[in-house]
CSV table of C-alpha atoms in Angstrom, one decimal:
chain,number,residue,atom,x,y,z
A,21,UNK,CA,76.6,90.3,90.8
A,22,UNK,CA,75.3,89.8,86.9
A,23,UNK,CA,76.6,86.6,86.2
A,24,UNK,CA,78.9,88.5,83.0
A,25,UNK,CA,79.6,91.3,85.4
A,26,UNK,CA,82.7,90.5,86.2
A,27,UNK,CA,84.6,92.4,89.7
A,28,UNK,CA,87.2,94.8,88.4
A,29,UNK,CA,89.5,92.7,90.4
A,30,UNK,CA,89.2,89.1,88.9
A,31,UNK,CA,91.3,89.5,86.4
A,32,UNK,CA,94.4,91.1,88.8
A,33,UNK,CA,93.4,88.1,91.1
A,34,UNK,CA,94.4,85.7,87.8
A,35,UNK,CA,97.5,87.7,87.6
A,36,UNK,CA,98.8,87.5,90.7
A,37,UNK,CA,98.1,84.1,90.8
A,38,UNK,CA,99.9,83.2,87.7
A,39,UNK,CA,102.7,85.2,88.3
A,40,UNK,CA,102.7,83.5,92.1
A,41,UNK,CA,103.2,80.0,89.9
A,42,UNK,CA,106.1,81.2,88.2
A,43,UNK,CA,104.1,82.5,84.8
A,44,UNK,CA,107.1,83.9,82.7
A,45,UNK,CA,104.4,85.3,80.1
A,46,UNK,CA,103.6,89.3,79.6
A,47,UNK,CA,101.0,90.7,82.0
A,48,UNK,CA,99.1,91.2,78.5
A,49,UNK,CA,99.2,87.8,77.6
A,50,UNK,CA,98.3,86.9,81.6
A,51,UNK,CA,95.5,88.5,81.7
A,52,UNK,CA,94.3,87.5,77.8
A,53,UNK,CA,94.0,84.1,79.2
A,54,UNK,CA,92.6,85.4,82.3
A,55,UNK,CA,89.5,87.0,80.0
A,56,UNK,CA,89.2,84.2,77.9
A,57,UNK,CA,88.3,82.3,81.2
A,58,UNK,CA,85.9,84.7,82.5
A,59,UNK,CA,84.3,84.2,78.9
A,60,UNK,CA,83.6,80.9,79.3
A,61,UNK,CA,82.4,81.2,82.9
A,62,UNK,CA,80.0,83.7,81.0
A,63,UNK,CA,78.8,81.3,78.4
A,64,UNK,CA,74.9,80.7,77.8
A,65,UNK,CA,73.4,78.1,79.4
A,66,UNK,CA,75.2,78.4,82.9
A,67,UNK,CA,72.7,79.2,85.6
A,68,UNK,CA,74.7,77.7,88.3
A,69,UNK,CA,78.0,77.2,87.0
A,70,UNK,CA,79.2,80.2,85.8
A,71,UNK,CA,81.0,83.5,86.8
A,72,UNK,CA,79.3,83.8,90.2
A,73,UNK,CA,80.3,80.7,91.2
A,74,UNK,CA,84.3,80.9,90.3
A,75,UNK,CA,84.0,83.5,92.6
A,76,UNK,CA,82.2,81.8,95.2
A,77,UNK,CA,84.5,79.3,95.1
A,78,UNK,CA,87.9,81.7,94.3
A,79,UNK,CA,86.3,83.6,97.7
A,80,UNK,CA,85.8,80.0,99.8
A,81,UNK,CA,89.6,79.2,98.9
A,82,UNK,CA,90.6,82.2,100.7
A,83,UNK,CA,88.5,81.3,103.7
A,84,UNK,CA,90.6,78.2,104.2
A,85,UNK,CA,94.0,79.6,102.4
A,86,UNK,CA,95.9,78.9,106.0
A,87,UNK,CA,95.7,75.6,105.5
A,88,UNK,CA,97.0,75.5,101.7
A,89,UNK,CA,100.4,75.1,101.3
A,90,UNK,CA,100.5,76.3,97.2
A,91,UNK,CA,97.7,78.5,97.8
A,92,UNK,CA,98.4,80.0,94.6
A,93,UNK,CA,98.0,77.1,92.6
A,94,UNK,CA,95.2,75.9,94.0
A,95,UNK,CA,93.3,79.1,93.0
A,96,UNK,CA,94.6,78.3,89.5
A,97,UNK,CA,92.6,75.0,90.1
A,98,UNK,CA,89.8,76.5,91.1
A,99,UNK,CA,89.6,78.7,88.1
A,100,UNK,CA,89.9,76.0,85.4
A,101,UNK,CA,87.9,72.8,87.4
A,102,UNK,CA,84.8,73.9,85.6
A,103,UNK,CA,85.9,76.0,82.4
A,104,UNK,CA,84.7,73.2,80.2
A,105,UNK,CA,81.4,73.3,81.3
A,106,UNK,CA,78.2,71.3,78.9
A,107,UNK,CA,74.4,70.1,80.4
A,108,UNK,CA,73.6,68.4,77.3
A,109,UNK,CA,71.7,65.4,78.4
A,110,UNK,CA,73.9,62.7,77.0
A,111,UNK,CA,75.9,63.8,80.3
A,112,UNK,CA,74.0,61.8,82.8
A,113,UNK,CA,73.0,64.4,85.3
A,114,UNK,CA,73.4,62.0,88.6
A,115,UNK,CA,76.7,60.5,87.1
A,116,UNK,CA,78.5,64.3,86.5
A,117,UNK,CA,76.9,67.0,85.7
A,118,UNK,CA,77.6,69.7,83.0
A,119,UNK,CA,81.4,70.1,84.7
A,120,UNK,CA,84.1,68.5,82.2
A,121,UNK,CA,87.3,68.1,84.9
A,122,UNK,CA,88.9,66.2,82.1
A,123,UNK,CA,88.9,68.4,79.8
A,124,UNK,CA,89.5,71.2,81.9
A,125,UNK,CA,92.4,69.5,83.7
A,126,UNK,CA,93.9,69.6,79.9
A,127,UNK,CA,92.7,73.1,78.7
A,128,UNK,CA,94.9,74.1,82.2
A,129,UNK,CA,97.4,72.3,81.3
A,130,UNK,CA,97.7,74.1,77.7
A,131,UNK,CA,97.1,77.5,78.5
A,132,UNK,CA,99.3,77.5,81.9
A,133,UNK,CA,102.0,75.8,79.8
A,134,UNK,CA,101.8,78.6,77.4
A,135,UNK,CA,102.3,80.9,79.9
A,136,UNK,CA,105.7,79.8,81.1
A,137,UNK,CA,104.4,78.0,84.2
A,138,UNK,CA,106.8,74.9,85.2
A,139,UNK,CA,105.9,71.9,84.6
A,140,UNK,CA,105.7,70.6,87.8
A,141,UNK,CA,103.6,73.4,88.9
A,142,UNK,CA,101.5,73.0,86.0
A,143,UNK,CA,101.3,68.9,86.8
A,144,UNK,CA,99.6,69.8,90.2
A,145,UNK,CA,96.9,72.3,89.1
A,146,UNK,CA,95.7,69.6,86.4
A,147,UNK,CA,95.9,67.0,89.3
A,148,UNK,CA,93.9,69.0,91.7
A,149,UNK,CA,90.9,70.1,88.7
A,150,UNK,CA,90.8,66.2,88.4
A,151,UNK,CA,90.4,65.1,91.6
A,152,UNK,CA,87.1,67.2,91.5
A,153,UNK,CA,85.5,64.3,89.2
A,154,UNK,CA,85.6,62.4,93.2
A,155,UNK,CA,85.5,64.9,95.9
A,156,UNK,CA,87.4,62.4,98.3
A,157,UNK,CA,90.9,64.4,98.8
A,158,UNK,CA,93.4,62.0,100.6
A,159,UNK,CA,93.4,63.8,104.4
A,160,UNK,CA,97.0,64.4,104.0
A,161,UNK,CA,96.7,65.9,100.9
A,162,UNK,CA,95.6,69.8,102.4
A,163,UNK,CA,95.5,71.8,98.8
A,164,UNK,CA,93.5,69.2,97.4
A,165,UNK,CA,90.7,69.0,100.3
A,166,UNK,CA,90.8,73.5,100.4
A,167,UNK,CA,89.8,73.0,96.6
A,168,UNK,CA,87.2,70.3,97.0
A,169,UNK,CA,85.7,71.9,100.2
A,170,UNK,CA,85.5,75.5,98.6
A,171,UNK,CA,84.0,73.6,95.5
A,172,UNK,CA,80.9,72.1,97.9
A,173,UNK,CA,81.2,74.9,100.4
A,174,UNK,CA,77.5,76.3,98.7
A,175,UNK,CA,75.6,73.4,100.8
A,176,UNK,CA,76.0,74.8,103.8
A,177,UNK,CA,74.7,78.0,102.7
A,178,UNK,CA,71.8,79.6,104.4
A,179,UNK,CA,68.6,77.9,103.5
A,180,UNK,CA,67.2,80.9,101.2
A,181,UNK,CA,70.5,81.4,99.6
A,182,UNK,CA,70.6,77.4,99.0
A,183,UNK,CA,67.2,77.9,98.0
A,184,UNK,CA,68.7,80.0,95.1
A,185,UNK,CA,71.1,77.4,94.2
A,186,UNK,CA,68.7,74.9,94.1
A,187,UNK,CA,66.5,77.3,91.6
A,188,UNK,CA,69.8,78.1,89.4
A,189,UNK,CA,71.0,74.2,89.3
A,190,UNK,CA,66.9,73.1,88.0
A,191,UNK,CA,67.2,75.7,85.3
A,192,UNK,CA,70.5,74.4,84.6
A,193,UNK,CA,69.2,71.3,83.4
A,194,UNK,CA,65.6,72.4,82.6
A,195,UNK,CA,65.8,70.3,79.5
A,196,UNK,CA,65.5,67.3,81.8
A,197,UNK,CA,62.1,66.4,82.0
A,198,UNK,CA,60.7,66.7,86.1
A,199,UNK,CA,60.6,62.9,87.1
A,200,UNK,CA,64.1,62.2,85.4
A,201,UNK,CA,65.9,65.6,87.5
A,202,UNK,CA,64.0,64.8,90.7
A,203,UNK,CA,65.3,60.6,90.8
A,204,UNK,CA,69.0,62.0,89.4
A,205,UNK,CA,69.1,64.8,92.1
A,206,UNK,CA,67.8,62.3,94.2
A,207,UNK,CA,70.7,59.8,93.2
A,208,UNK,CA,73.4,63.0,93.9
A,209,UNK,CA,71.7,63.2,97.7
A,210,UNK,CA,72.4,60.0,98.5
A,211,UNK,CA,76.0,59.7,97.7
A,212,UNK,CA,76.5,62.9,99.4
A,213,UNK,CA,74.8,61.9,102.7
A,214,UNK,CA,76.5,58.3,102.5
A,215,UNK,CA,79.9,59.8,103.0
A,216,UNK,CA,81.4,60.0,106.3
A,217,UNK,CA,82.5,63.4,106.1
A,218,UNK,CA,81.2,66.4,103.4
A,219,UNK,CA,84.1,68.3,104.4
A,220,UNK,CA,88.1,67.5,104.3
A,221,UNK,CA,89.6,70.6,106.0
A,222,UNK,CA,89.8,71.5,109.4
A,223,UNK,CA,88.4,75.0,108.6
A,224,UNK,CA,85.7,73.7,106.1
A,225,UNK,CA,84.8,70.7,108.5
A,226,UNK,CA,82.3,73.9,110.1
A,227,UNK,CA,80.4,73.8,107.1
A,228,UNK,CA,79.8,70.4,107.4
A,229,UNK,CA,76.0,70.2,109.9
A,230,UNK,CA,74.4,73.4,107.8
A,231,UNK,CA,75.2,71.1,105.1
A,232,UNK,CA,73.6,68.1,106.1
A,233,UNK,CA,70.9,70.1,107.1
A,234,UNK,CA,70.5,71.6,104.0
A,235,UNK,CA,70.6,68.1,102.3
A,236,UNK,CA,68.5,66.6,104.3
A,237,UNK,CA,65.8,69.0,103.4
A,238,UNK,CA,66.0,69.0,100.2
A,239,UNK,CA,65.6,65.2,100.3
A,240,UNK,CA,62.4,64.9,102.1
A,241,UNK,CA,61.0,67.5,99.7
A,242,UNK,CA,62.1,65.5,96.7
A,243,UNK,CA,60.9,62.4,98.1
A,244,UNK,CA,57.6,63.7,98.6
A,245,UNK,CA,57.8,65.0,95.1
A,246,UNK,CA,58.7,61.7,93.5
A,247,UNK,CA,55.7,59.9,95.2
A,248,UNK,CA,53.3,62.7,93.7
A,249,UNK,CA,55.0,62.0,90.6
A,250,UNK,CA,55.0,58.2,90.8
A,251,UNK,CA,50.9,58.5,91.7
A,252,UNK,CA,50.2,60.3,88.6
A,253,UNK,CA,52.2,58.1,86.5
A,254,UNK,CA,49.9,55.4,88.2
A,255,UNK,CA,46.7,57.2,87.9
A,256,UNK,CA,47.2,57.7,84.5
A,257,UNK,CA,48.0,54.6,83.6
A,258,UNK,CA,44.8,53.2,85.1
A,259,UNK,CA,43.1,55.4,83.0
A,260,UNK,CA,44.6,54.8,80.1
A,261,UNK,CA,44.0,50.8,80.7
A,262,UNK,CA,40.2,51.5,81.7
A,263,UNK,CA,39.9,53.7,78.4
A,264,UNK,CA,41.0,51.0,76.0
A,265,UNK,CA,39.4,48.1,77.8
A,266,UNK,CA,36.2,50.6,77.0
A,267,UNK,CA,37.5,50.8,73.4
A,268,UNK,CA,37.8,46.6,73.7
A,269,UNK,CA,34.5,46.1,74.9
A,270,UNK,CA,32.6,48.3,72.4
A,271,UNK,CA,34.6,46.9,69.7
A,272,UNK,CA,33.5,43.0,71.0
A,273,UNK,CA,30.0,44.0,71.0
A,274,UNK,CA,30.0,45.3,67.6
A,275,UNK,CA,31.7,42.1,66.0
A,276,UNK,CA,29.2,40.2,68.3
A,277,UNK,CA,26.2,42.2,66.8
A,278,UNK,CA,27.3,41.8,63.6
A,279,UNK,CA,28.0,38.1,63.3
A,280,UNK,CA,24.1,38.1,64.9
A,281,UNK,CA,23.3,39.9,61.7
A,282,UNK,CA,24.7,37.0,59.5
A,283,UNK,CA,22.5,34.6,60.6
């Protein structure tokens, strides 16, 4: 799937799950929104984050729906968690990424409030885009870890499919020079591999060794990357020290030669 091809079905999908939170808007007015979403999952600049990966995520939520007990509102949530979406580097990379939950949290709470949704209902799907900023779902809390588990469910992919993501995430943030994405990804590893558990559900905790795996991998591979990196930096340095002690030297022996010449 073209990442603005959108399936004929995504918008229905929206719909339904509107409707399913007690939307009192027109189907027309429904399904405006609806577009107006899949437009900004469509915007430049997404490689990762964009339409592909709602659905990914829309699809993972329906893996685990059995254990959701507002399944329609947490599809809701996973629609909006990333419609505010900007890499710009002033967003630290390690720290958050190019996903705005805030502000998504709030552009779902307009646009769903709009639509008739009650409040309450509208309350929970801006609490369950926000608890994305954390990934750590309280255990009891089963809507929240479906969301956060379809969300991260792409680690456990099959390595030449998390190959891909790895390619789409780099040109996400190719305005980040090598040795700055390489120690922030690096950064993003470690937190993930610190925690006890990747997973919150009981369905998603399957995903959980393909995921270490996965991560694991990548590490070493960065790691070995960094040290070429750091090497370089090194060698170059050492250059750059020999070249102007050169420069130093030649310019001593000229003031020497010439002080000779006063004499």
């Amino acid at each position: 799937m073209g990442v603005h091809d959108a399936p004929q079905w995504l918008l229905s999908a929206f719909q339904r799950s509107a409707q399913g939170a007690g939307a009192t808007a027109t189907t027309e007015e429904i399904r405006d929104v609806g577009q107006s979403l899949v437009d900004r999952w469509s915007e430049p600049g997404r490689e990762f984050h964009n339409l592909r990966h709602l659905v990914d995520v829309l699809v993972r939520v329906d893996e685990l729906v059995e254990e959701t007990h507002e399944p329609d509102l947490v599809r809701l949530a996973a629609w909006y968690h990333g419609a505010v979406f900007d890499s710009a580097e002033r967003k630290a990379y390690a720290n958050r990424g190019g996903e705005d939950e805030i502000a998504s949290a709030r552009l779902a709470v307009d646009e769903l409030t709009r639509l008739g949704v009650p409040e309450p209902h509208v309350r929970r799907v801006h609490d369950l885009v926000v608890a994305l900023v954390r990934h750590s779902p309280d255990p009891a809390d089963f809507d929240c870890a479906v969301l956060c588990d379809a969300d991260l469910a792409m680690l456990a992919a099959e390595p030449q499919r998390y190959k891909s993501y790895l390619h789409d995430v780099r040109a996400e943030y190719s305005h980040l020079p090598v040795e700055h994405y390489v120690r922030a990804r690096l950064k993003i590893l470690d937190k993930l591999l610190g925690r006890p558990s990747l997973f919150s559900s009981p369905l998603g905790a399957a995903w959980e060794e393909p995921a270490r795996q996965n991560l694991s991998a990548e590490k070493q591979r960065l790691e070995k990357e960094l040290a070429k990196l750091d090497a370089e930096t090194l060698a170059n340095r050492a250059a750059e020290e020999s070249t102007l002690a050169a420069t130093d030297g030649a310019a001593a022996q000229a003031a020497v030669r010439a002080a000779a010449q006063d004499l």
